[in-house]
CSV table of C-alpha atoms in Angstrom, one decimal:
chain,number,residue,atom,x,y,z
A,1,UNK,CA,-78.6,-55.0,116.5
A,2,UNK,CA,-80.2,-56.6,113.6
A,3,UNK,CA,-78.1,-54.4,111.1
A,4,UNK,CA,-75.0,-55.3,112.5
A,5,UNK,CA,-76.0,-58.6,112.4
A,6,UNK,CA,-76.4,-58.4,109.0
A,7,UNK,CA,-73.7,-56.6,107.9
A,8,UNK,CA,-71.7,-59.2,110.1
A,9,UNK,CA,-73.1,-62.0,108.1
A,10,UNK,CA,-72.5,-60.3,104.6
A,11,UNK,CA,-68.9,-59.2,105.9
A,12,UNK,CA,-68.3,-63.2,105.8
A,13,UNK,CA,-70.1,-64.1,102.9
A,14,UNK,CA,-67.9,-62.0,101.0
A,15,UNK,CA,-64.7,-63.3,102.8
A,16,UNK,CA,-65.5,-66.7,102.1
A,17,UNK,CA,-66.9,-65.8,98.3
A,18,UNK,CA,-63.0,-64.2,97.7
A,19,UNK,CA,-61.3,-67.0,99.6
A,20,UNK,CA,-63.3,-69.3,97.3
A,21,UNK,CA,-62.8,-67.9,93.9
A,22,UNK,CA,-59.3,-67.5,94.9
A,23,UNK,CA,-58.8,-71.3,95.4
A,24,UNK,CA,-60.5,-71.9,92.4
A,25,UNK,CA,-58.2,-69.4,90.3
A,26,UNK,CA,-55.3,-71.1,91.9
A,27,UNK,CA,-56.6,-74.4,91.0
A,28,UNK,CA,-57.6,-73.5,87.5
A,29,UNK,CA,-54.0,-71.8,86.6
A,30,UNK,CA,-51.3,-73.5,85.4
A,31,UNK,CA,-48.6,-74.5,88.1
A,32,UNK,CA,-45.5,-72.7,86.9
A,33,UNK,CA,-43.2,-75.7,88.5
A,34,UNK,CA,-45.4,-78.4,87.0
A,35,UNK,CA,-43.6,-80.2,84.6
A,36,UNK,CA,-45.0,-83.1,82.6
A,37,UNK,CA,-43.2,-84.8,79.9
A,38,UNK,CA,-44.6,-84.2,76.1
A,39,UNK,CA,-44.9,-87.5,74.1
A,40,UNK,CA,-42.3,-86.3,71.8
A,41,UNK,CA,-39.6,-86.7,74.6
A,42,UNK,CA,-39.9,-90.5,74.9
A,43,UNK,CA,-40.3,-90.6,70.9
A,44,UNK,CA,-37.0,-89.1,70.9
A,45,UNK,CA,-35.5,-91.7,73.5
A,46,UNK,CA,-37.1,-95.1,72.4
A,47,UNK,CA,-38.8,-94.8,68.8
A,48,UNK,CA,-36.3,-95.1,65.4
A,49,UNK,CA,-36.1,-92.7,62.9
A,50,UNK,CA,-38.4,-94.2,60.7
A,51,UNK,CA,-41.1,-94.2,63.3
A,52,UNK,CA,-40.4,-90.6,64.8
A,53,UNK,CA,-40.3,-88.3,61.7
A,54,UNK,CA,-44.0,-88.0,60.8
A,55,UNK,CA,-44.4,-87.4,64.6
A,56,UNK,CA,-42.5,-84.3,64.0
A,57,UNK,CA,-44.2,-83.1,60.9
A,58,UNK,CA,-47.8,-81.3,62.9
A,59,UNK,CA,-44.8,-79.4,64.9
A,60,UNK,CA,-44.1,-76.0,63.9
A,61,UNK,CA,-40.3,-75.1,64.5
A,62,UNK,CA,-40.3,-73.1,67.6
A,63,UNK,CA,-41.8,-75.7,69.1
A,64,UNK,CA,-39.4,-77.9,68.3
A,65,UNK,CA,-36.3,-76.0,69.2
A,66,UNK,CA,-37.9,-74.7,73.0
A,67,UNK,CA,-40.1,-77.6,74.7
A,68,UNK,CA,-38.5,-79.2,77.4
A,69,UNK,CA,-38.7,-81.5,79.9
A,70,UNK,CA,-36.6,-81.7,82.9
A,71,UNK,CA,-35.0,-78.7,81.6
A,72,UNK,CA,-33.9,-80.2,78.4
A,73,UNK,CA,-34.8,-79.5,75.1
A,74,UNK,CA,-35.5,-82.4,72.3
A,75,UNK,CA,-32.2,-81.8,70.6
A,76,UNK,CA,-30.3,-82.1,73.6
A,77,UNK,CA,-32.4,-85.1,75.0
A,78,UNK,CA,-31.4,-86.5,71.8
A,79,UNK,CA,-27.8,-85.8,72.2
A,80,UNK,CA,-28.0,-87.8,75.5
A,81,UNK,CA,-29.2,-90.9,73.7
A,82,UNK,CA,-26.6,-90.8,71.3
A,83,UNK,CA,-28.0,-91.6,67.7
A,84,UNK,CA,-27.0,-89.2,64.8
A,85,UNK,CA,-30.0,-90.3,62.6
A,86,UNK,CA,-32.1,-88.7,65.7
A,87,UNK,CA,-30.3,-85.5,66.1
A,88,UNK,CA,-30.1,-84.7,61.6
A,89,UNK,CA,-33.8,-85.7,62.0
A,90,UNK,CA,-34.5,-82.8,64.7
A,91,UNK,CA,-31.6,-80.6,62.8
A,92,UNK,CA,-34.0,-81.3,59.4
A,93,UNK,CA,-37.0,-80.9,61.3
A,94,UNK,CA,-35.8,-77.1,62.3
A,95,UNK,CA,-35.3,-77.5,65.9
A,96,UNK,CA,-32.7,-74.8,66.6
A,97,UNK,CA,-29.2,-76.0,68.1
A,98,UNK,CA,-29.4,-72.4,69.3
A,99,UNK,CA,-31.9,-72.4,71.9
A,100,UNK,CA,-30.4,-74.6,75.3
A,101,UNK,CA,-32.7,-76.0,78.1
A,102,UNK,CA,-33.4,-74.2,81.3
A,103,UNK,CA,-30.8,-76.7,83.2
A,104,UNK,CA,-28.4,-76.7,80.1
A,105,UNK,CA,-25.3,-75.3,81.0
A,106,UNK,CA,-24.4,-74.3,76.5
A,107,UNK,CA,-26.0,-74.6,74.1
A,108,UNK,CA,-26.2,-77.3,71.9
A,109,UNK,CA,-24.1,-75.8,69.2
A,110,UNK,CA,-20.9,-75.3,71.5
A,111,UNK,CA,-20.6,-78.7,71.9
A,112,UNK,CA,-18.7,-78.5,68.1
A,113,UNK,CA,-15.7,-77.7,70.6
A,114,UNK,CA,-15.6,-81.1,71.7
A,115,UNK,CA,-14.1,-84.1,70.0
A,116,UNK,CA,-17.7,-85.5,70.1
A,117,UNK,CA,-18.3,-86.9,66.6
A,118,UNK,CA,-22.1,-86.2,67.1
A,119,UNK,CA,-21.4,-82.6,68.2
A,120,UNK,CA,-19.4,-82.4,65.0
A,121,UNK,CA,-22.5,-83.3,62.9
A,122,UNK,CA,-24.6,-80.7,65.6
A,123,UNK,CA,-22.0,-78.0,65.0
A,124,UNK,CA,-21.5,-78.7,61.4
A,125,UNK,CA,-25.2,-77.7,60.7
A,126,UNK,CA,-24.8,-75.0,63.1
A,127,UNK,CA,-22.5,-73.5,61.0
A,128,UNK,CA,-24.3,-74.4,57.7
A,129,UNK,CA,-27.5,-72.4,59.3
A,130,UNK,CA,-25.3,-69.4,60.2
A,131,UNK,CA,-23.6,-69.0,57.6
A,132,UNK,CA,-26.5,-69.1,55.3
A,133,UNK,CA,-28.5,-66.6,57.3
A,134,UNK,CA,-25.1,-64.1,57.8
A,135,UNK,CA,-24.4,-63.8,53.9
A,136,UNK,CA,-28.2,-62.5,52.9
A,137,UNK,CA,-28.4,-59.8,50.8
A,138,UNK,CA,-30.7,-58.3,53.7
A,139,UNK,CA,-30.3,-54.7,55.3
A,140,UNK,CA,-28.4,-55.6,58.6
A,141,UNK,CA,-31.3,-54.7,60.7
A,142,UNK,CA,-33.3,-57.5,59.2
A,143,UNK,CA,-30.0,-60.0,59.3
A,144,UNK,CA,-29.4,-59.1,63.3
A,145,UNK,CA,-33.5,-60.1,63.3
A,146,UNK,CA,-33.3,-63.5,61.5
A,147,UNK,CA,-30.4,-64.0,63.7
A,148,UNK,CA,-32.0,-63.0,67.1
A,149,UNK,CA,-35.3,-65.4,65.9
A,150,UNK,CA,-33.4,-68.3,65.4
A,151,UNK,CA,-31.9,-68.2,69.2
A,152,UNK,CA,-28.5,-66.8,68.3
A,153,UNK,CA,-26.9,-63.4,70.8
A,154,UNK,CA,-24.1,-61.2,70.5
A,155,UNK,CA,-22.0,-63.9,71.9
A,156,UNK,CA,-22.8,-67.0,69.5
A,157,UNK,CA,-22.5,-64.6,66.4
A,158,UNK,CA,-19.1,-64.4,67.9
A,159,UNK,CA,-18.3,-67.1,68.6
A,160,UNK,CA,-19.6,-69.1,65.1
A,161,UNK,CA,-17.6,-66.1,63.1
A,162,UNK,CA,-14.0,-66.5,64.7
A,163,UNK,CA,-14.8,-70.8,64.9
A,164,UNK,CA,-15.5,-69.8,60.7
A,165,UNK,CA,-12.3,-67.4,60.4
A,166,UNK,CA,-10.1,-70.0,62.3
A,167,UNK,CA,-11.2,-73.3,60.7
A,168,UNK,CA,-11.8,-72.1,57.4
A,169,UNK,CA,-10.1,-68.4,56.7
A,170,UNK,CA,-13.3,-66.8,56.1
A,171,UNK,CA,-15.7,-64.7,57.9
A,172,UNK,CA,-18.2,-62.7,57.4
A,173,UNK,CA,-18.2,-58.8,57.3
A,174,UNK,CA,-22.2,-58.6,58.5
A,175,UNK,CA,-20.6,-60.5,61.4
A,176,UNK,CA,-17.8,-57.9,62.0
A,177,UNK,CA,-20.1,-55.0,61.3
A,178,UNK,CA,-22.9,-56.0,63.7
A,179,UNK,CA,-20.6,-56.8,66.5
A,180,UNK,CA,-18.7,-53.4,66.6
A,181,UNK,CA,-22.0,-51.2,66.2
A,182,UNK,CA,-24.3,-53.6,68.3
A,183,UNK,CA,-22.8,-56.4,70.7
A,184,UNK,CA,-19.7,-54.3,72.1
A,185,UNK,CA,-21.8,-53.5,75.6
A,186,UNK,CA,-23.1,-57.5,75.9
A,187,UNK,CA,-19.9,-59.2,75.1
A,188,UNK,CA,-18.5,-61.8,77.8
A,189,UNK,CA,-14.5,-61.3,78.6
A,190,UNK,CA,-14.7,-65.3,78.3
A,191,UNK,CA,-16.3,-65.1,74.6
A,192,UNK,CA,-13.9,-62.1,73.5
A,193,UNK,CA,-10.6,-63.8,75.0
A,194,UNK,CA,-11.7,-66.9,73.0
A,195,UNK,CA,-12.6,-65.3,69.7
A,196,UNK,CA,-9.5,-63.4,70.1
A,197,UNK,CA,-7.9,-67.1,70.4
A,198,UNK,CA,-9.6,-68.6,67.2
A,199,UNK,CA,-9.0,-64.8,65.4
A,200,UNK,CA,-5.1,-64.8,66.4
A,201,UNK,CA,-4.8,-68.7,65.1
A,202,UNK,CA,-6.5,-67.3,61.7
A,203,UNK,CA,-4.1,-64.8,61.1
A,204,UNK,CA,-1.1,-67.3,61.6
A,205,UNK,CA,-2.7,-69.6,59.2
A,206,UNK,CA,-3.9,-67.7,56.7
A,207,UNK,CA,-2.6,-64.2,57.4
A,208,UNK,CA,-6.2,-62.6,58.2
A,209,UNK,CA,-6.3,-60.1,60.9
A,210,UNK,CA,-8.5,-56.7,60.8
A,211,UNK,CA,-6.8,-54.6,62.8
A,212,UNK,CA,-9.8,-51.8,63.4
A,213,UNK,CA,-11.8,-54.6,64.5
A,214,UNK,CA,-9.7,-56.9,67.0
A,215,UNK,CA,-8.5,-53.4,68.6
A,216,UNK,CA,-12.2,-52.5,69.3
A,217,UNK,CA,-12.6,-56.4,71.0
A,218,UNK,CA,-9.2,-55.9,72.8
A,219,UNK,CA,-10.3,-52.5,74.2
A,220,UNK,CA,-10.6,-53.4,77.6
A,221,UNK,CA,-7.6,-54.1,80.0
A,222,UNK,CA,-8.7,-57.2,81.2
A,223,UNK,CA,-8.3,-58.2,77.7
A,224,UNK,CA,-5.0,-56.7,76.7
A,225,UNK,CA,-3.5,-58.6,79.7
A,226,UNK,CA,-5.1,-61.8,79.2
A,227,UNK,CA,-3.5,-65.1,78.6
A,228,UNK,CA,-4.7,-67.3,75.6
A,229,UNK,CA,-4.8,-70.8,77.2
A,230,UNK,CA,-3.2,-73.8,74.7
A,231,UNK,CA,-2.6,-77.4,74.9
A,232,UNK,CA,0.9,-78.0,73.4
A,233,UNK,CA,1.9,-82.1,73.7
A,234,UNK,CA,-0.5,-82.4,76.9
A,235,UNK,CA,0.9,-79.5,78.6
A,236,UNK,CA,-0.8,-76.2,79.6
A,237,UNK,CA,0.4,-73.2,77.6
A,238,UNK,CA,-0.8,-69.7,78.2
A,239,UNK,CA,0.5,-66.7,76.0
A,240,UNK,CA,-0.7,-63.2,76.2
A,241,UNK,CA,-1.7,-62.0,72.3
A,242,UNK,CA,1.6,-60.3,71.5
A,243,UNK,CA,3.6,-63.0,72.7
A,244,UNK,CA,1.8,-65.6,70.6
A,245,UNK,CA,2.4,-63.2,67.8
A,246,UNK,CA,6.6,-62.7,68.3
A,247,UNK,CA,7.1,-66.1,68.9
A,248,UNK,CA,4.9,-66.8,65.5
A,249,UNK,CA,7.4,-64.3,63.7
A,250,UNK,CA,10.1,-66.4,64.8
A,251,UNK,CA,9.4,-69.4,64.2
A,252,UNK,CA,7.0,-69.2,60.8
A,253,UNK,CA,9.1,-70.1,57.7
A,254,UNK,CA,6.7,-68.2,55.1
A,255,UNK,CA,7.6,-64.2,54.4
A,256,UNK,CA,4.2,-63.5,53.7
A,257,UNK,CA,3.1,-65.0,57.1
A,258,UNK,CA,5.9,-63.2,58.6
A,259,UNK,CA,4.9,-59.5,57.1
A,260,UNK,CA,1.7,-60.2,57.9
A,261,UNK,CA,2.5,-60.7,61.6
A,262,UNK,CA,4.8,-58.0,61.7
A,263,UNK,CA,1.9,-55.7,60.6
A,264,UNK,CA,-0.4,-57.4,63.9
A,265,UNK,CA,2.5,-56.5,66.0
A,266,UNK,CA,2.9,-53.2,65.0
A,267,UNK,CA,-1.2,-52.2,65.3
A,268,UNK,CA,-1.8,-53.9,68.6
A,269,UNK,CA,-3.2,-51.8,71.2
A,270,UNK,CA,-0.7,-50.2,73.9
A,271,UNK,CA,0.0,-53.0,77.0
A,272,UNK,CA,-1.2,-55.9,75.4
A,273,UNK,CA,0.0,-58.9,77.5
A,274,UNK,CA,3.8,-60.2,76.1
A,275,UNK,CA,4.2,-62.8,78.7
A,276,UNK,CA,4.0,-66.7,78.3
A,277,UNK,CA,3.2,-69.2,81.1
A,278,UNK,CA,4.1,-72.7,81.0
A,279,UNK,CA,3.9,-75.2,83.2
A,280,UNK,CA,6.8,-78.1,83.1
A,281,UNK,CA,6.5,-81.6,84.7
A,282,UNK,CA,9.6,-81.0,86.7
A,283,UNK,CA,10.3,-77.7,86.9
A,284,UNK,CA,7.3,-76.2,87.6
A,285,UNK,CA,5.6,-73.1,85.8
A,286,UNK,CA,8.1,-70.4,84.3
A,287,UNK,CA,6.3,-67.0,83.4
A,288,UNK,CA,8.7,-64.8,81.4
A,289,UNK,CA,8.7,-62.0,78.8
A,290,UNK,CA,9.3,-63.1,75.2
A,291,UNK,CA,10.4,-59.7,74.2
A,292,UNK,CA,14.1,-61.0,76.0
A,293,UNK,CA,16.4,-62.9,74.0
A,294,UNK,CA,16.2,-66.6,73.3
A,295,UNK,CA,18.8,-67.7,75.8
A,296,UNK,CA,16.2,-67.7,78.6
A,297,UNK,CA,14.2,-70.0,77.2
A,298,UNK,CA,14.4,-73.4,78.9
A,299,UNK,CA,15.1,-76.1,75.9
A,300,UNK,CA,12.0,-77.6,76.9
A,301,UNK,CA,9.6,-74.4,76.7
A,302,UNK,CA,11.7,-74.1,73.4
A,303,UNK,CA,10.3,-77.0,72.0
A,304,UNK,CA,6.6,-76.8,72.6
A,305,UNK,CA,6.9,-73.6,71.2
A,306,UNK,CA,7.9,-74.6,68.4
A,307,UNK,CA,5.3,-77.3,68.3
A,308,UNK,CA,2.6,-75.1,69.0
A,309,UNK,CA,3.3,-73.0,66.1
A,310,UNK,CA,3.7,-75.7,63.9
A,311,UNK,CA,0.0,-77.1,64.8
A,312,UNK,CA,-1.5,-73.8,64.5
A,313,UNK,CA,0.3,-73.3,60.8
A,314,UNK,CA,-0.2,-76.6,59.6
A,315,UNK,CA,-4.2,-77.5,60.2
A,316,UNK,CA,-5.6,-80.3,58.8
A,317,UNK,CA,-8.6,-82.5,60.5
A,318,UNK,CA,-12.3,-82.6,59.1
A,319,UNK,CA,-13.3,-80.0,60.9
A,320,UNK,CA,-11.8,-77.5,58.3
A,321,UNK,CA,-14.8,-78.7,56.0
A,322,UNK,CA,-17.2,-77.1,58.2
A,323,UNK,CA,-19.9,-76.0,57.2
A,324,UNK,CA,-20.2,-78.4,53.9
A,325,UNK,CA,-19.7,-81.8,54.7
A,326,UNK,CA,-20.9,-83.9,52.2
A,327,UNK,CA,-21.4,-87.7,52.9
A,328,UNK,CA,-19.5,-87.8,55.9
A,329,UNK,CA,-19.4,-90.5,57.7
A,330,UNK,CA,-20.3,-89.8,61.3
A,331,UNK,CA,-19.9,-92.0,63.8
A,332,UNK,CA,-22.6,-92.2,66.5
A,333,UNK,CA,-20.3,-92.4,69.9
A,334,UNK,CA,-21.1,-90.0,72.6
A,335,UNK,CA,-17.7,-89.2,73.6
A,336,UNK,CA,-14.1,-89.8,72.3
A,337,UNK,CA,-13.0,-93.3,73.4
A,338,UNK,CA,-16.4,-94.0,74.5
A,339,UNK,CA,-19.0,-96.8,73.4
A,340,UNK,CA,-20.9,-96.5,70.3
A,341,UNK,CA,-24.4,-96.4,69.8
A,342,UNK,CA,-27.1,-97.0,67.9
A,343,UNK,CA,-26.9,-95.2,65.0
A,344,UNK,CA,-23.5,-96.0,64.3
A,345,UNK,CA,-21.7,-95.1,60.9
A,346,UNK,CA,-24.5,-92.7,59.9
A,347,UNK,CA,-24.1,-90.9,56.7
A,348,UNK,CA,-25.8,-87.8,55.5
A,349,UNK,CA,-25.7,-85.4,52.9
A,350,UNK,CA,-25.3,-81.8,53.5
């Protein structure tokens, strides 16, 4: 009786000497969901630039471009305050407008899509860093590496290439090269349709198009088929690729532009979308073939055609300095139309 008393009582001991040390391991380890705010954070939101840079200096530049608080990073938090002297600080600094926060829908670099003047300054030295990284004399291995360290995937190398080709007429073939031998397999449809966009405005512009490589992005169906969505005079204009490209040939006044099209036309892959769909105030949306004959377009339709092409051709607005702005003046505003700032009228060098 006295043994099993005793086992009884060690049998407990041990119970409560594991139910113990387990509390205390659970006190003792970090709470995954705990989530307190680093002192740079409210640097970033109150101090001026002056005050904040040698902050920055005892961080190295991972930590820079990945702490977060409230699932935001300190170049987006940044971003929400609105100063450009805070966000080229952070830029210079080395955080990484690559890497997003884990309640951040993009990352900071896609914001260059917007008419945001700071997210032009953002996407400007987005640009500035990729391009200097792509055009390395490096073995690709090591390029793809670099790339991958800094934050960027398959679909931002993308993305920043056909935003390059489009807005400037140059690309880069270490782009082109890792995306066909690497990224096929991880490549959104919504990142291919819209490099396919910036690609197909490229070639009308400055008659680039590599045939080999926009037949491997249009591979799929679901690409070949796909409309490319426009804004033509504040009205919705969708065109599948080859449709884009006829209408182009009719309307482009250069030869060379027109040859050059004719040659896109001729190489695209087998059912690629020839449709256009366009929605009018009154009428309502039309969806027709463009390979029928001009009488069945409506005289509107006609028109925005016509000015589409012409906006695409001619393209002039800063953004075709990307990526080497020098003293630009950047306006601090959040959004177009919106309030400005502090930090108003920054200028920086490049």
């Amino acid at each position: 009786m006295n043994r099993v008393l005793q086992l009884c009582l060690i049998v407990i001991f041990v119970g409560l000497s594991c139910s113990c040390a387990f509390k205390k391991d659970q006190t003792q380890a970090p709470n995954a969901t705990e989530n307190k705010e680093h002192p740079l954070f409210q640097s970033v939101l109150s101090l001026s630039t002056e005050k904040l840079a040698p902050l920055l200096s005892p961080y190295q530049t991972h930590e820079l471009s990945t702490l977060e608080y409230n699932g935001k990073t300190l170049l987006e938090t940044a971003l929400i305050r609105g100063n450009g002297h805070i966000i080229y600080l952070l830029l210079k600094a080395g955080a990484s407008p690559f890497h997003k926060g884990s309640a951040s829908s993009f990352k900071p670099y896609e914001l260059m899509l917007t008419s945001d003047l700071n997210s032009a300054l953002l996407g400007s030295w987005s640009l500035k860093i990729y391009r200097d990284m792509i055009i390395q004399p490096l073995p690709l291995d090591k390029i793809a590496k670099s790339l991958k360290d800094l934050g960027l995937n398959c679909n931002d190398i993308l993305t920043l290439d056909s935003f390059m080709v489009s807005t400037t007429g140059q690309g880069s073939q270490a782009a082109v090269t890792l995306i066909q031998n690497q990224c096929m397999q991880s490549l959104t449809a919504a990142s291919k349709k819209e490099a396919i966009k910036r690609y197909a405005v490229a070639a009308i512009r400055y008659a680039k198009w590599d045939h080999a490589y926009m037949n491997s992005l249009m591979s799929s169906y679901e690409i070949r088929t796909a409309f490319l969505q426009f804004t033509s005079n504040g009205k919705p204009l969708n065109l599948g690729v080859r449709a884009l490209f006829e209408t182009a040939l009719k309307y482009l006044s250069s030869e060379e532009k027109k040859n050059s099209i004719s040659s896109i036309i001729e190489n695209l892959p087998n059912n690629t979308s020839s449709e256009i769909e366009y929605t009018l105030d009154i009428q309502g949306p039309i969806k027709a073939s463009i390979t029928r004959s001009d009488s069945w377009i409506a005289p509107q339709l006609q028109e925005q055609l016509t000015l589409l092409l012409r906006n695409l051709e001619n393209f002039a607005t800063p953004i075709q300095e990307y990526p080497w702005i020098h003293r630009q003046s950047i306006s601090a505003s959040s959004r177009a139309g919106a309030p400005a700032h502090e930090g108003a009228e920054w200028i920086g060098t490049f």
